[in-house]
Amino acid sequence: MTLAADPRQNRLLAALPEAEWVRWLPQLELVDMPLGKVLYEPGTRLSHVYFPTDSIVSLLYVMEDGGSAEIAMVGFEGIVGISLFMGGESTPSRAVVQSAGKAFRLQAGMMLREFNRAGPVLHLLLRYTQALITQMSQTAVCNRHHSLDQQLCRWLLLSLDRLPSNKIFMTQELIANMLGVRREGVTEAAGRLQKAGLISYQRGRIAVLDRPRLEERTCECYAVVKTEYDRLLPTTVAN
């Protein structure tokens, strides 16, 4: 396997104990994650799980009329495809690449075997799943109770936490699809953030200029999600 990226850029892979790491490494396949690539559709059986390194994947709930809204995002902190080892084997959501980059994927059969060993991998994945459920729950609360400005700030901050820079490449139309709102609303909200000097936006490129003030402007939902991820997930390589 020729590596153009390091698997241990992904925090879950980096946390694998040495025995698991040696067993997994030959099975990890580096894949491109172009913007808009669909990793799975609702109801389909998963063939692989994905460990992003510098890409972000959005988990979207798709309505019967074709509308969609993001229920969670996954970056280098996590894994895409938890339904495989949680017993469902499929999910009603769609997984689509929100920010292009790379990921490593692992075949479904091996993932299940590793999970069923009931060792450190099981505990690591269950902690991650709890963090992901927190993000999903908080997203639902935020979309119901907080302003679009606050939702956009939360979304920007969560995206930044999963990227190596302060720049996000994303059109306002795509952001609107993620948040499940009208594009005009995102345009107005982004304009207010830009006027306040918090971000700059040009041709699908968003640069965060003042993160502390952006954090002040968002709702408590961002802090709840970040605190849970920091609490549950390791930040160093396991021994």
JSON list of C-alpha atoms in Angstrom, two decimals:
[
{"chain": "A", "resi": 1, "resn": "MET", "atom": "CA", "xyz": [0.00, 0.00, 0.00]},
{"chain": "A", "resi": 2, "resn": "THR", "atom": "CA", "xyz": [1.47, 3.34, -1.05]},
{"chain": "A", "resi": 3, "resn": "LEU", "atom": "CA", "xyz": [0.54, 5.90, 1.56]},
{"chain": "A", "resi": 4, "resn": "ALA", "atom": "CA", "xyz": [-0.04, 9.51, 0.54]},
{"chain": "A", "resi": 5, "resn": "ALA", "atom": "CA", "xyz": [-1.61, 10.01, 3.95]},
{"chain": "A", "resi": 6, "resn": "ASP", "atom": "CA", "xyz": [-0.96, 8.60, 7.40]},
{"chain": "A", "resi": 7, "resn": "PRO", "atom": "CA", "xyz": [-3.79, 6.41, 8.79]},
{"chain": "A", "resi": 8, "resn": "ARG", "atom": "CA", "xyz": [-3.02, 7.74, 12.25]},
{"chain": "A", "resi": 9, "resn": "GLN", "atom": "CA", "xyz": [-4.19, 11.17, 11.17]},
{"chain": "A", "resi": 10, "resn": "ASN", "atom": "CA", "xyz": [-7.53, 9.62, 12.10]},
{"chain": "A", "resi": 11, "resn": "ARG", "atom": "CA", "xyz": [-7.94, 9.74, 15.88]},
{"chain": "A", "resi": 12, "resn": "LEU", "atom": "CA", "xyz": [-9.65, 6.36, 16.16]},
{"chain": "A", "resi": 13, "resn": "LEU", "atom": "CA", "xyz": [-6.93, 4.63, 14.17]},
{"chain": "A", "resi": 14, "resn": "ALA", "atom": "CA", "xyz": [-4.29, 6.48, 16.17]},
{"chain": "A", "resi": 15, "resn": "ALA", "atom": "CA", "xyz": [-5.84, 5.15, 19.38]},
{"chain": "A", "resi": 16, "resn": "LEU", "atom": "CA", "xyz": [-5.58, 1.49, 18.37]},
{"chain": "A", "resi": 17, "resn": "PRO", "atom": "CA", "xyz": [-3.34, -0.58, 20.67]},
{"chain": "A", "resi": 18, "resn": "GLU", "atom": "CA", "xyz": [-0.23, -1.93, 18.96]},
{"chain": "A", "resi": 19, "resn": "ALA", "atom": "CA", "xyz": [-1.57, -5.47, 18.42]},
{"chain": "A", "resi": 20, "resn": "GLU", "atom": "CA", "xyz": [-4.70, -4.16, 16.69]},
{"chain": "A", "resi": 21, "resn": "TRP", "atom": "CA", "xyz": [-2.69, -1.61, 14.70]},
{"chain": "A", "resi": 22, "resn": "VAL", "atom": "CA", "xyz": [-0.39, -4.31, 13.31]},
{"chain": "A", "resi": 23, "resn": "ARG", "atom": "CA", "xyz": [-3.40, -6.44, 12.37]},
{"chain": "A", "resi": 24, "resn": "TRP", "atom": "CA", "xyz": [-5.33, -3.58, 10.77]},
{"chain": "A", "resi": 25, "resn": "LEU", "atom": "CA", "xyz": [-2.61, -1.78, 8.83]},
{"chain": "A", "resi": 26, "resn": "PRO", "atom": "CA", "xyz": [-2.35, -4.23, 5.88]},
{"chain": "A", "resi": 27, "resn": "GLN", "atom": "CA", "xyz": [-6.15, -4.11, 5.48]},
{"chain": "A", "resi": 28, "resn": "LEU", "atom": "CA", "xyz": [-6.52, -0.32, 5.39]},
{"chain": "A", "resi": 29, "resn": "GLU", "atom": "CA", "xyz": [-7.11, 1.04, 1.89]},
{"chain": "A", "resi": 30, "resn": "LEU", "atom": "CA", "xyz": [-6.42, 4.68, 1.07]},
{"chain": "A", "resi": 31, "resn": "VAL", "atom": "CA", "xyz": [-9.25, 6.22, -1.00]},
{"chain": "A", "resi": 32, "resn": "ASP", "atom": "CA", "xyz": [-9.97, 9.61, -2.53]},
{"chain": "A", "resi": 33, "resn": "MET", "atom": "CA", "xyz": [-12.93, 11.49, -1.10]},
{"chain": "A", "resi": 34, "resn": "PRO", "atom": "CA", "xyz": [-14.00, 14.01, -3.77]},
{"chain": "A", "resi": 35, "resn": "LEU", "atom": "CA", "xyz": [-16.62, 16.61, -2.92]},
{"chain": "A", "resi": 36, "resn": "GLY", "atom": "CA", "xyz": [-20.11, 15.19, -3.31]},
{"chain": "A", "resi": 37, "resn": "LYS", "atom": "CA", "xyz": [-19.09, 11.52, -3.36]},
{"chain": "A", "resi": 38, "resn": "VAL", "atom": "CA", "xyz": [-21.86, 9.37, -1.86]},
{"chain": "A", "resi": 39, "resn": "LEU", "atom": "CA", "xyz": [-20.47, 6.64, 0.39]},
{"chain": "A", "resi": 40, "resn": "TYR", "atom": "CA", "xyz": [-23.83, 5.01, 1.01]},
{"chain": "A", "resi": 41, "resn": "GLU", "atom": "CA", "xyz": [-27.51, 5.64, 0.41]},
{"chain": "A", "resi": 42, "resn": "PRO", "atom": "CA", "xyz": [-30.43, 5.01, 2.79]},
{"chain": "A", "resi": 43, "resn": "GLY", "atom": "CA", "xyz": [-31.21, 1.33, 3.24]},
{"chain": "A", "resi": 44, "resn": "THR", "atom": "CA", "xyz": [-28.12, 0.00, 1.47]},
{"chain": "A", "resi": 45, "resn": "ARG", "atom": "CA", "xyz": [-25.93, -2.68, 3.04]},
{"chain": "A", "resi": 46, "resn": "LEU", "atom": "CA", "xyz": [-22.53, -1.31, 3.99]},
{"chain": "A", "resi": 47, "resn": "SER", "atom": "CA", "xyz": [-19.52, -2.91, 2.30]},
{"chain": "A", "resi": 48, "resn": "HIS", "atom": "CA", "xyz": [-16.90, -0.76, 4.07]},
{"chain": "A", "resi": 49, "resn": "VAL", "atom": "CA", "xyz": [-16.41, 1.64, 6.92]},
{"chain": "A", "resi": 50, "resn": "TYR", "atom": "CA", "xyz": [-14.43, 4.84, 6.37]},
{"chain": "A", "resi": 51, "resn": "PHE", "atom": "CA", "xyz": [-11.89, 6.63, 8.55]},
{"chain": "A", "resi": 52, "resn": "PRO", "atom": "CA", "xyz": [-11.44, 10.20, 7.20]},
{"chain": "A", "resi": 53, "resn": "THR", "atom": "CA", "xyz": [-8.04, 11.82, 7.56]},
{"chain": "A", "resi": 54, "resn": "ASP", "atom": "CA", "xyz": [-8.47, 15.29, 6.02]},
{"chain": "A", "resi": 55, "resn": "SER", "atom": "CA", "xyz": [-11.98, 15.01, 4.57]},
{"chain": "A", "resi": 56, "resn": "ILE", "atom": "CA", "xyz": [-15.39, 15.56, 6.15]},
{"chain": "A", "resi": 57, "resn": "VAL", "atom": "CA", "xyz": [-18.45, 13.38, 5.56]},
{"chain": "A", "resi": 58, "resn": "SER", "atom": "CA", "xyz": [-21.99, 14.60, 6.19]},
{"chain": "A", "resi": 59, "resn": "LEU", "atom": "CA", "xyz": [-24.68, 12.24, 7.38]},
{"chain": "A", "resi": 60, "resn": "LEU", "atom": "CA", "xyz": [-27.93, 13.45, 5.82]},
{"chain": "A", "resi": 61, "resn": "TYR", "atom": "CA", "xyz": [-31.52, 12.47, 6.38]},
{"chain": "A", "resi": 62, "resn": "VAL", "atom": "CA", "xyz": [-33.31, 12.49, 3.02]},
{"chain": "A", "resi": 63, "resn": "MET", "atom": "CA", "xyz": [-37.02, 13.25, 2.81]},
{"chain": "A", "resi": 64, "resn": "GLU", "atom": "CA", "xyz": [-39.48, 11.66, 0.37]},
{"chain": "A", "resi": 65, "resn": "ASP", "atom": "CA", "xyz": [-39.65, 14.92, -1.60]},
{"chain": "A", "resi": 66, "resn": "GLY", "atom": "CA", "xyz": [-35.86, 14.94, -2.07]},
{"chain": "A", "resi": 67, "resn": "GLY", "atom": "CA", "xyz": [-35.12, 17.52, 0.61]},
{"chain": "A", "resi": 68, "resn": "SER", "atom": "CA", "xyz": [-32.37, 16.76, 3.08]},
{"chain": "A", "resi": 69, "resn": "ALA", "atom": "CA", "xyz": [-30.76, 18.02, 6.28]},
{"chain": "A", "resi": 70, "resn": "GLU", "atom": "CA", "xyz": [-27.52, 17.14, 8.00]},
{"chain": "A", "resi": 71, "resn": "ILE", "atom": "CA", "xyz": [-27.84, 15.15, 11.21]},
{"chain": "A", "resi": 72, "resn": "ALA", "atom": "CA", "xyz": [-24.10, 14.88, 11.91]},
{"chain": "A", "resi": 73, "resn": "MET", "atom": "CA", "xyz": [-20.65, 15.29, 10.38]},
{"chain": "A", "resi": 74, "resn": "VAL", "atom": "CA", "xyz": [-17.62, 13.02, 10.63]},
{"chain": "A", "resi": 75, "resn": "GLY", "atom": "CA", "xyz": [-13.99, 14.00, 10.14]},
{"chain": "A", "resi": 76, "resn": "PHE", "atom": "CA", "xyz": [-10.61, 12.79, 11.35]},
{"chain": "A", "resi": 77, "resn": "GLU", "atom": "CA", "xyz": [-12.06, 12.17, 14.81]},
{"chain": "A", "resi": 78, "resn": "GLY", "atom": "CA", "xyz": [-14.31, 9.34, 13.70]},
{"chain": "A", "resi": 79, "resn": "ILE", "atom": "CA", "xyz": [-15.65, 6.59, 11.51]},
{"chain": "A", "resi": 80, "resn": "VAL", "atom": "CA", "xyz": [-18.39, 6.53, 8.87]},
{"chain": "A", "resi": 81, "resn": "GLY", "atom": "CA", "xyz": [-20.63, 3.45, 9.02]},
{"chain": "A", "resi": 82, "resn": "ILE", "atom": "CA", "xyz": [-21.43, 2.78, 12.68]},
{"chain": "A", "resi": 83, "resn": "SER", "atom": "CA", "xyz": [-24.66, 0.97, 11.74]},
{"chain": "A", "resi": 84, "resn": "LEU", "atom": "CA", "xyz": [-22.52, -1.94, 10.57]},
{"chain": "A", "resi": 85, "resn": "PHE", "atom": "CA", "xyz": [-21.32, -2.86, 14.04]},
{"chain": "A", "resi": 86, "resn": "MET", "atom": "CA", "xyz": [-24.36, -1.56, 15.95]},
{"chain": "A", "resi": 87, "resn": "GLY", "atom": "CA", "xyz": [-26.41, -4.39, 14.48]},
{"chain": "A", "resi": 88, "resn": "GLY", "atom": "CA", "xyz": [-28.44, -2.67, 11.79]},
{"chain": "A", "resi": 89, "resn": "GLU", "atom": "CA", "xyz": [-26.10, -3.22, 8.81]},
{"chain": "A", "resi": 90, "resn": "SER", "atom": "CA", "xyz": [-27.90, -0.36, 7.03]},
{"chain": "A", "resi": 91, "resn": "THR", "atom": "CA", "xyz": [-29.14, 3.09, 7.94]},
{"chain": "A", "resi": 92, "resn": "PRO", "atom": "CA", "xyz": [-31.89, 5.52, 6.81]},
{"chain": "A", "resi": 93, "resn": "SER", "atom": "CA", "xyz": [-29.30, 8.28, 6.29]},
{"chain": "A", "resi": 94, "resn": "ARG", "atom": "CA", "xyz": [-27.07, 9.16, 3.33]},
{"chain": "A", "resi": 95, "resn": "ALA", "atom": "CA", "xyz": [-23.32, 9.68, 3.74]},
{"chain": "A", "resi": 96, "resn": "VAL", "atom": "CA", "xyz": [-21.82, 12.24, 1.35]},
{"chain": "A", "resi": 97, "resn": "VAL", "atom": "CA", "xyz": [-18.44, 13.95, 1.26]},
{"chain": "A", "resi": 98, "resn": "GLN", "atom": "CA", "xyz": [-18.81, 17.54, 2.43]},
{"chain": "A", "resi": 99, "resn": "SER", "atom": "CA", "xyz": [-15.13, 18.53, 2.27]},
{"chain": "A", "resi": 100, "resn": "ALA", "atom": "CA", "xyz": [-12.79, 16.77, -0.16]},
{"chain": "A", "resi": 101, "resn": "GLY", "atom": "CA", "xyz": [-9.70, 14.89, 0.94]},
{"chain": "A", "resi": 102, "resn": "LYS", "atom": "CA", "xyz": [-8.66, 11.36, 1.79]},
{"chain": "A", "resi": 103, "resn": "ALA", "atom": "CA", "xyz": [-9.85, 8.51, 3.98]},
{"chain": "A", "resi": 104, "resn": "PHE", "atom": "CA", "xyz": [-8.89, 4.94, 4.79]},
{"chain": "A", "resi": 105, "resn": "ARG", "atom": "CA", "xyz": [-11.52, 2.28, 4.45]},
{"chain": "A", "resi": 106, "resn": "LEU", "atom": "CA", "xyz": [-11.82, -1.17, 5.97]},
{"chain": "A", "resi": 107, "resn": "GLN", "atom": "CA", "xyz": [-13.94, -4.03, 4.65]},
{"chain": "A", "resi": 108, "resn": "ALA", "atom": "CA", "xyz": [-17.16, -4.65, 6.54]},
{"chain": "A", "resi": 109, "resn": "GLY", "atom": "CA", "xyz": [-16.32, -8.25, 7.38]},
{"chain": "A", "resi": 110, "resn": "MET", "atom": "CA", "xyz": [-13.08, -7.36, 9.12]},
{"chain": "A", "resi": 111, "resn": "MET", "atom": "CA", "xyz": [-14.71, -4.49, 10.97]},
{"chain": "A", "resi": 112, "resn": "LEU", "atom": "CA", "xyz": [-17.34, -6.84, 12.36]},
{"chain": "A", "resi": 113, "resn": "ARG", "atom": "CA", "xyz": [-14.76, -9.42, 13.38]},
{"chain": "A", "resi": 114, "resn": "GLU", "atom": "CA", "xyz": [-12.73, -6.78, 15.20]},
{"chain": "A", "resi": 115, "resn": "PHE", "atom": "CA", "xyz": [-15.79, -5.39, 16.98]},
{"chain": "A", "resi": 116, "resn": "ASN", "atom": "CA", "xyz": [-16.92, -8.85, 18.02]},
{"chain": "A", "resi": 117, "resn": "ARG", "atom": "CA", "xyz": [-13.58, -9.59, 19.64]},
{"chain": "A", "resi": 118, "resn": "ALA", "atom": "CA", "xyz": [-15.04, -7.56, 22.54]},
{"chain": "A", "resi": 119, "resn": "GLY", "atom": "CA", "xyz": [-11.69, -5.98, 23.33]},
{"chain": "A", "resi": 120, "resn": "PRO", "atom": "CA", "xyz": [-10.34, -2.43, 23.15]},
{"chain": "A", "resi": 121, "resn": "VAL", "atom": "CA", "xyz": [-11.77, -1.85, 19.67]},
{"chain": "A", "resi": 122, "resn": "LEU", "atom": "CA", "xyz": [-15.32, -2.45, 20.92]},
{"chain": "A", "resi": 123, "resn": "HIS", "atom": "CA", "xyz": [-14.91, 0.03, 23.78]},
{"chain": "A", "resi": 124, "resn": "LEU", "atom": "CA", "xyz": [-13.31, 2.64, 21.53]},
{"chain": "A", "resi": 125, "resn": "LEU", "atom": "CA", "xyz": [-16.10, 2.40, 18.95]},
{"chain": "A", "resi": 126, "resn": "LEU", "atom": "CA", "xyz": [-18.84, 2.51, 21.57]},
{"chain": "A", "resi": 127, "resn": "ARG", "atom": "CA", "xyz": [-17.37, 5.69, 23.06]},
{"chain": "A", "resi": 128, "resn": "TYR", "atom": "CA", "xyz": [-17.24, 7.22, 19.60]},
{"chain": "A", "resi": 129, "resn": "THR", "atom": "CA", "xyz": [-20.85, 6.18, 18.95]},
{"chain": "A", "resi": 130, "resn": "GLN", "atom": "CA", "xyz": [-21.94, 7.90, 22.16]},
{"chain": "A", "resi": 131, "resn": "ALA", "atom": "CA", "xyz": [-20.21, 11.10, 21.04]},
{"chain": "A", "resi": 132, "resn": "LEU", "atom": "CA", "xyz": [-21.84, 10.88, 17.60]},
{"chain": "A", "resi": 133, "resn": "ILE", "atom": "CA", "xyz": [-25.29, 10.37, 19.15]},
{"chain": "A", "resi": 134, "resn": "THR", "atom": "CA", "xyz": [-24.69, 13.50, 21.22]},
{"chain": "A", "resi": 135, "resn": "GLN", "atom": "CA", "xyz": [-23.91, 15.44, 18.05]},
{"chain": "A", "resi": 136, "resn": "MET", "atom": "CA", "xyz": [-27.08, 14.14, 16.38]},
{"chain": "A", "resi": 137, "resn": "SER", "atom": "CA", "xyz": [-29.24, 14.98, 19.38]},
{"chain": "A", "resi": 138, "resn": "GLN", "atom": "CA", "xyz": [-27.76, 18.46, 19.75]},
{"chain": "A", "resi": 139, "resn": "THR", "atom": "CA", "xyz": [-28.22, 19.15, 16.05]},
{"chain": "A", "resi": 140, "resn": "ALA", "atom": "CA", "xyz": [-31.93, 18.36, 16.34]},
{"chain": "A", "resi": 141, "resn": "VAL", "atom": "CA", "xyz": [-32.27, 20.66, 19.37]},
{"chain": "A", "resi": 142, "resn": "CYS", "atom": "CA", "xyz": [-30.30, 23.44, 17.69]},
{"chain": "A", "resi": 143, "resn": "ASN", "atom": "CA", "xyz": [-32.33, 23.31, 14.49]},
{"chain": "A", "resi": 144, "resn": "ARG", "atom": "CA", "xyz": [-35.54, 23.56, 16.50]},
{"chain": "A", "resi": 145, "resn": "HIS", "atom": "CA", "xyz": [-34.67, 26.22, 19.07]},
{"chain": "A", "resi": 146, "resn": "HIS", "atom": "CA", "xyz": [-31.84, 28.42, 17.80]},
{"chain": "A", "resi": 147, "resn": "SER", "atom": "CA", "xyz": [-31.51, 31.10, 15.13]},
{"chain": "A", "resi": 148, "resn": "LEU", "atom": "CA", "xyz": [-30.03, 30.44, 11.71]},
{"chain": "A", "resi": 149, "resn": "ASP", "atom": "CA", "xyz": [-27.07, 32.67, 12.64]},
{"chain": "A", "resi": 150, "resn": "GLN", "atom": "CA", "xyz": [-26.34, 30.42, 15.64]},
{"chain": "A", "resi": 151, "resn": "GLN", "atom": "CA", "xyz": [-26.82, 27.26, 13.57]},
{"chain": "A", "resi": 152, "resn": "LEU", "atom": "CA", "xyz": [-24.38, 28.54, 10.94]},
{"chain": "A", "resi": 153, "resn": "CYS", "atom": "CA", "xyz": [-21.80, 29.41, 13.61]},
{"chain": "A", "resi": 154, "resn": "ARG", "atom": "CA", "xyz": [-22.15, 25.93, 15.11]},
{"chain": "A", "resi": 155, "resn": "TRP", "atom": "CA", "xyz": [-21.77, 24.32, 11.71]},
{"chain": "A", "resi": 156, "resn": "LEU", "atom": "CA", "xyz": [-18.68, 26.39, 10.87]},
{"chain": "A", "resi": 157, "resn": "LEU", "atom": "CA", "xyz": [-17.02, 25.58, 14.20]},
{"chain": "A", "resi": 158, "resn": "LEU", "atom": "CA", "xyz": [-17.72, 21.86, 13.97]},
{"chain": "A", "resi": 159, "resn": "SER", "atom": "CA", "xyz": [-16.32, 21.85, 10.43]},
{"chain": "A", "resi": 160, "resn": "LEU", "atom": "CA", "xyz": [-13.18, 23.71, 11.53]},
{"chain": "A", "resi": 161, "resn": "ASP", "atom": "CA", "xyz": [-12.60, 21.17, 14.28]},
{"chain": "A", "resi": 162, "resn": "ARG", "atom": "CA", "xyz": [-12.34, 18.53, 11.57]},
{"chain": "A", "resi": 163, "resn": "LEU", "atom": "CA", "xyz": [-10.07, 20.41, 9.14]},
{"chain": "A", "resi": 164, "resn": "PRO", "atom": "CA", "xyz": [-6.33, 21.23, 9.22]},
{"chain": "A", "resi": 165, "resn": "SER", "atom": "CA", "xyz": [-6.85, 24.94, 8.40]},
{"chain": "A", "resi": 166, "resn": "ASN", "atom": "CA", "xyz": [-9.25, 27.82, 9.02]},
{"chain": "A", "resi": 167, "resn": "LYS", "atom": "CA", "xyz": [-10.67, 27.64, 5.48]},
{"chain": "A", "resi": 168, "resn": "ILE", "atom": "CA", "xyz": [-13.82, 25.82, 4.40]},
{"chain": "A", "resi": 169, "resn": "PHE", "atom": "CA", "xyz": [-14.59, 25.23, 0.72]},
{"chain": "A", "resi": 170, "resn": "MET", "atom": "CA", "xyz": [-18.36, 25.17, 0.51]},
{"chain": "A", "resi": 171, "resn": "THR", "atom": "CA", "xyz": [-20.99, 27.06, -1.46]},
{"chain": "A", "resi": 172, "resn": "GLN", "atom": "CA", "xyz": [-23.89, 28.71, 0.32]},
{"chain": "A", "resi": 173, "resn": "GLU", "atom": "CA", "xyz": [-26.28, 26.41, -1.55]},
{"chain": "A", "resi": 174, "resn": "LEU", "atom": "CA", "xyz": [-24.54, 23.34, -0.13]},
{"chain": "A", "resi": 175, "resn": "ILE", "atom": "CA", "xyz": [-24.54, 24.83, 3.37]},
{"chain": "A", "resi": 176, "resn": "ALA", "atom": "CA", "xyz": [-28.27, 25.48, 3.00]},
{"chain": "A", "resi": 177, "resn": "ASN", "atom": "CA", "xyz": [-28.80, 21.84, 2.03]},
{"chain": "A", "resi": 178, "resn": "MET", "atom": "CA", "xyz": [-26.83, 20.73, 5.09]},
{"chain": "A", "resi": 179, "resn": "LEU", "atom": "CA", "xyz": [-28.85, 22.93, 7.44]},
{"chain": "A", "resi": 180, "resn": "GLY", "atom": "CA", "xyz": [-32.14, 22.21, 5.71]},
{"chain": "A", "resi": 181, "resn": "VAL", "atom": "CA", "xyz": [-32.92, 25.89, 5.10]},
{"chain": "A", "resi": 182, "resn": "ARG", "atom": "CA", "xyz": [-33.31, 28.26, 2.13]},
{"chain": "A", "resi": 183, "resn": "ARG", "atom": "CA", "xyz": [-30.13, 29.45, 0.45]},
{"chain": "A", "resi": 184, "resn": "GLU", "atom": "CA", "xyz": [-31.24, 33.08, 0.87]},
{"chain": "A", "resi": 185, "resn": "GLY", "atom": "CA", "xyz": [-31.25, 32.59, 4.64]},
{"chain": "A", "resi": 186, "resn": "VAL", "atom": "CA", "xyz": [-27.66, 31.33, 4.59]},
{"chain": "A", "resi": 187, "resn": "THR", "atom": "CA", "xyz": [-26.64, 34.25, 2.36]},
{"chain": "A", "resi": 188, "resn": "GLU", "atom": "CA", "xyz": [-28.06, 36.72, 4.86]},
{"chain": "A", "resi": 189, "resn": "ALA", "atom": "CA", "xyz": [-26.56, 34.97, 7.88]},
{"chain": "A", "resi": 190, "resn": "ALA", "atom": "CA", "xyz": [-23.13, 34.69, 6.23]},
{"chain": "A", "resi": 191, "resn": "GLY", "atom": "CA", "xyz": [-23.34, 38.34, 5.26]},
{"chain": "A", "resi": 192, "resn": "ARG", "atom": "CA", "xyz": [-23.91, 39.35, 8.87]},
{"chain": "A", "resi": 193, "resn": "LEU", "atom": "CA", "xyz": [-20.92, 37.30, 10.03]},
{"chain": "A", "resi": 194, "resn": "GLN", "atom": "CA", "xyz": [-18.77, 38.81, 7.30]},
{"chain": "A", "resi": 195, "resn": "LYS", "atom": "CA", "xyz": [-19.88, 42.36, 8.13]},
{"chain": "A", "resi": 196, "resn": "ALA", "atom": "CA", "xyz": [-18.97, 41.71, 11.77]},
{"chain": "A", "resi": 197, "resn": "GLY", "atom": "CA", "xyz": [-15.47, 40.66, 10.70]},
{"chain": "A", "resi": 198, "resn": "LEU", "atom": "CA", "xyz": [-15.83, 37.04, 11.83]},
{"chain": "A", "resi": 199, "resn": "ILE", "atom": "CA", "xyz": [-15.49, 35.42, 8.41]},
{"chain": "A", "resi": 200, "resn": "SER", "atom": "CA", "xyz": [-14.66, 36.26, 4.84]},
{"chain": "A", "resi": 201, "resn": "TYR", "atom": "CA", "xyz": [-16.56, 34.62, 2.01]},
{"chain": "A", "resi": 202, "resn": "GLN", "atom": "CA", "xyz": [-15.68, 34.55, -1.66]},
{"chain": "A", "resi": 203, "resn": "ARG", "atom": "CA", "xyz": [-16.53, 32.08, -4.43]},
{"chain": "A", "resi": 204, "resn": "GLY", "atom": "CA", "xyz": [-17.26, 29.13, -2.22]},
{"chain": "A", "resi": 205, "resn": "ARG", "atom": "CA", "xyz": [-14.33, 29.73, 0.12]},
{"chain": "A", "resi": 206, "resn": "ILE", "atom": "CA", "xyz": [-15.04, 30.63, 3.74]},
{"chain": "A", "resi": 207, "resn": "ALA", "atom": "CA", "xyz": [-12.16, 31.78, 5.94]},
{"chain": "A", "resi": 208, "resn": "VAL", "atom": "CA", "xyz": [-12.75, 32.16, 9.67]},
{"chain": "A", "resi": 209, "resn": "LEU", "atom": "CA", "xyz": [-11.03, 35.37, 10.75]},
{"chain": "A", "resi": 210, "resn": "ASP", "atom": "CA", "xyz": [-12.00, 35.55, 14.42]},
{"chain": "A", "resi": 211, "resn": "ARG", "atom": "CA", "xyz": [-12.73, 32.17, 15.96]},
{"chain": "A", "resi": 212, "resn": "PRO", "atom": "CA", "xyz": [-13.12, 33.39, 19.59]},
{"chain": "A", "resi": 213, "resn": "ARG", "atom": "CA", "xyz": [-15.85, 35.82, 18.58]},
{"chain": "A", "resi": 214, "resn": "LEU", "atom": "CA", "xyz": [-17.47, 33.14, 16.42]},
{"chain": "A", "resi": 215, "resn": "GLU", "atom": "CA", "xyz": [-17.62, 30.90, 19.48]},
{"chain": "A", "resi": 216, "resn": "GLU", "atom": "CA", "xyz": [-19.18, 33.74, 21.48]},
{"chain": "A", "resi": 217, "resn": "ARG", "atom": "CA", "xyz": [-21.83, 34.18, 18.80]},
{"chain": "A", "resi": 218, "resn": "THR", "atom": "CA", "xyz": [-22.92, 30.55, 18.59]},
{"chain": "A", "resi": 219, "resn": "CYS", "atom": "CA", "xyz": [-25.33, 28.78, 20.94]},
{"chain": "A", "resi": 220, "resn": "GLU", "atom": "CA", "xyz": [-24.41, 26.32, 23.69]},
{"chain": "A", "resi": 221, "resn": "CYS", "atom": "CA", "xyz": [-24.86, 23.39, 21.29]},
{"chain": "A", "resi": 222, "resn": "TYR", "atom": "CA", "xyz": [-21.32, 23.63, 19.94]},
{"chain": "A", "resi": 223, "resn": "ALA", "atom": "CA", "xyz": [-19.74, 23.49, 23.41]},
{"chain": "A", "resi": 224, "resn": "VAL", "atom": "CA", "xyz": [-21.92, 20.53, 24.42]},
{"chain": "A", "resi": 225, "resn": "VAL", "atom": "CA", "xyz": [-20.80, 18.52, 21.38]},
{"chain": "A", "resi": 226, "resn": "LYS", "atom": "CA", "xyz": [-17.12, 19.48, 21.65]},
{"chain": "A", "resi": 227, "resn": "THR", "atom": "CA", "xyz": [-16.99, 18.70, 25.37]},
{"chain": "A", "resi": 228, "resn": "GLU", "atom": "CA", "xyz": [-18.47, 15.25, 24.79]},
{"chain": "A", "resi": 229, "resn": "TYR", "atom": "CA", "xyz": [-16.03, 14.42, 22.00]},
{"chain": "A", "resi": 230, "resn": "ASP", "atom": "CA", "xyz": [-13.08, 15.62, 24.10]},
{"chain": "A", "resi": 231, "resn": "ARG", "atom": "CA", "xyz": [-14.34, 13.60, 27.08]},
{"chain": "A", "resi": 232, "resn": "LEU", "atom": "CA", "xyz": [-14.97, 10.34, 25.26]},
{"chain": "A", "resi": 233, "resn": "LEU", "atom": "CA", "xyz": [-12.27, 10.17, 22.60]},
{"chain": "A", "resi": 234, "resn": "PRO", "atom": "CA", "xyz": [-8.53, 9.77, 23.16]},
{"chain": "A", "resi": 235, "resn": "THR", "atom": "CA", "xyz": [-6.10, 12.38, 21.89]},
{"chain": "A", "resi": 236, "resn": "THR", "atom": "CA", "xyz": [-2.96, 10.23, 22.02]},
{"chain": "A", "resi": 237, "resn": "VAL", "atom": "CA", "xyz": [-1.89, 6.91, 20.56]},
{"chain": "A", "resi": 238, "resn": "ALA", "atom": "CA", "xyz": [-2.74, 3.94, 22.78]},
{"chain": "A", "resi": 239, "resn": "ASN", "atom": "CA", "xyz": [0.02, 1.80, 24.28]}
]
